[in-house]
Amino acid sequence: MPQLIAGNWKMFGRLAEVAPYAAALRAGAPAHVELLVCPPFTLLDRFAAALAGGPARLGGQDCHPAPEGPHTGDIAAPMLAEAGARYVILGHSERRANHGETNAIVHAKAQAAIAAGLIPIVCVGETEDEREAGEAEAVVRGQLMHSLPPGFAGVVAYEPVWAIGTGRTPTEADVTAMHAAIRAALRAQLGASGAGLRILYGGSVKPGNAASLLALPEVGGALVGGASLKAEDFLAIARAAPRG
Ligand code: PEP
């Protein structure tokens, strides 16, 4: 399976940026990875048109557990699918921290995403205090246990909270150990299908550190925040992914 290089634009991006960004992806996307752009909801429709038939796919940054309803400010999974999204990021630490998202909520959202035909990218990761207390793996195992629905057929993104947007990354040994622990947990939880799911690393991935992070065992791609906003940097990260 090719590595998945996913860009999380967060609450950045205006309409005028879509066409040049999409054109840069069309011109420069390497063939050996799967590229994914997750822009704010307002840009989905414009991106869907700009990326149509090209090398990159489109994703949302969140969805509500219900397929529709009186939920002001939320977005439903079928709406994302209709707008052209193929993936949806769920349980990002910014959503867990800023919107009180629990594992149970993420679990319900993942079920809604799958029901709508979307591929969920479920984020997990420890805080700095949890890592310093030696609890990182236990925390992540707990998040997986309670966030992933039975038969989960999606993507997991390991994003240490303290590495997001800080320029800091875990050591290669720590990424390797955590990805091995996640793989073991997925196998235990999901059986044989847990062996094949992609596990992304996320947290301050940049062109300068992408090659070494993406080459680590059980790293199946990257979830990229800040560096995904510039097509040039995003493409440099994608080019750094190992081949097959
Ligand atoms: C993210 O928000 O998922 C992320 C990894 O951000 P950054 O790359 O900016 O650390």
PDB file of C-alpha atoms and ligand atoms in Angstrom, residues 6-10 12 89 92-94 123 157-169 201-206 222-229 237, ligand 1:
ATOM      1  CA  ALA A   6      -2.291  13.926   4.420  1.00  0.00           C
ATOM      2  CA  GLY A   7      -2.419  17.698   4.806  1.00  0.00           C
ATOM      3  CA  ASN A   8      -4.507  19.174   7.605  1.00  0.00           C
ATOM      4  CA  TRP A   9      -5.110  22.818   6.790  1.00  0.00           C
ATOM      5  CA  LYS A  10      -6.910  23.400  10.096  1.00  0.00           C
ATOM      6  CA  PHE A  12      -6.348  28.286   7.464  1.00  0.00           C
ATOM      7  CA  ILE A  89      -9.891  13.362  10.232  1.00  0.00           C
ATOM      8  CA  HIS A  92      -7.583  15.433  16.387  1.00  0.00           C
ATOM      9  CA  SER A  93      -6.063  16.595  19.669  1.00  0.00           C
ATOM     10  CA  GLU A  94      -7.255  20.143  18.945  1.00  0.00           C
ATOM     11  CA  CYS A 123      -5.932  10.592  15.773  1.00  0.00           C
ATOM     12  CA  ALA A 157      -2.647   8.819  13.080  1.00  0.00           C
ATOM     13  CA  TYR A 158      -0.222   8.868  15.989  1.00  0.00           C
ATOM     14  CA  GLU A 159       0.191  12.515  16.929  1.00  0.00           C
ATOM     15  CA  PRO A 160       1.937  13.252  20.216  1.00  0.00           C
ATOM     16  CA  VAL A 161       0.102  16.365  21.414  1.00  0.00           C
ATOM     17  CA  TRP A 162       3.342  18.070  22.455  1.00  0.00           C
ATOM     18  CA  ALA A 163       4.777  17.694  18.939  1.00  0.00           C
ATOM     19  CA  ILE A 164       1.895  19.389  17.116  1.00  0.00           C
ATOM     20  CA  GLY A 165       2.824  22.819  15.839  1.00  0.00           C
ATOM     21  CA  THR A 166       5.833  23.055  18.152  1.00  0.00           C
ATOM     22  CA  GLY A 167       8.722  22.100  15.870  1.00  0.00           C
ATOM     23  CA  ARG A 168       9.541  19.275  18.290  1.00  0.00           C
ATOM     24  CA  THR A 169       9.383  15.595  17.343  1.00  0.00           C
ATOM     25  CA  TYR A 201       2.916   9.820  12.174  1.00  0.00           C
ATOM     26  CA  GLY A 202       1.943  13.457  12.791  1.00  0.00           C
ATOM     27  CA  GLY A 203       3.587  16.289  14.694  1.00  0.00           C
ATOM     28  CA  SER A 204       5.952  18.873  13.183  1.00  0.00           C
ATOM     29  CA  VAL A 205       6.689  16.876  10.029  1.00  0.00           C
ATOM     30  CA  LYS A 206       8.697  19.128   7.705  1.00  0.00           C
ATOM     31  CA  ALA A 222       2.236  11.421   7.668  1.00  0.00           C
ATOM     32  CA  LEU A 223      -0.448  13.775   8.890  1.00  0.00           C
ATOM     33  CA  VAL A 224       0.986  17.210   8.227  1.00  0.00           C
ATOM     34  CA  GLY A 225      -0.347  20.459   9.661  1.00  0.00           C
ATOM     35  CA  GLY A 226       1.629  23.662   9.167  1.00  0.00           C
ATOM     36  CA  ALA A 227       3.897  22.368   6.424  1.00  0.00           C
ATOM     37  CA  SER A 228       0.929  21.300   4.307  1.00  0.00           C
ATOM     38  CA  LEU A 229      -0.132  24.903   3.744  1.00  0.00           C
ATOM     39  CA  ILE A 237       7.415  15.749   2.279  1.00  0.00           C
TER      40      ILE A 237
HETATM   41  C1  PEP B   1      -1.611  18.345  12.893  1.00  0.00           C
HETATM   42  O1  PEP B   1      -2.272  19.321  13.185  1.00  0.00           O
HETATM   43  O2  PEP B   1      -2.181  17.267  12.663  1.00  0.00           O
HETATM   44  C2  PEP B   1      -0.171  18.485  12.842  1.00  0.00           C
HETATM   45  C3  PEP B   1       0.555  17.397  12.793  1.00  0.00           C
HETATM   46  O3  PEP B   1       0.345  19.764  12.856  1.00  0.00           O
HETATM   47  P1  PEP B   1       1.873  20.200  12.591  1.00  0.00           P
HETATM   48  O4  PEP B   1       2.378  19.406  11.419  1.00  0.00           O
HETATM   49  O5  PEP B   1       1.791  21.647  12.317  1.00  0.00           O
HETATM   50  O6  PEP B   1       2.629  19.858  13.823  1.00  0.00           O
END
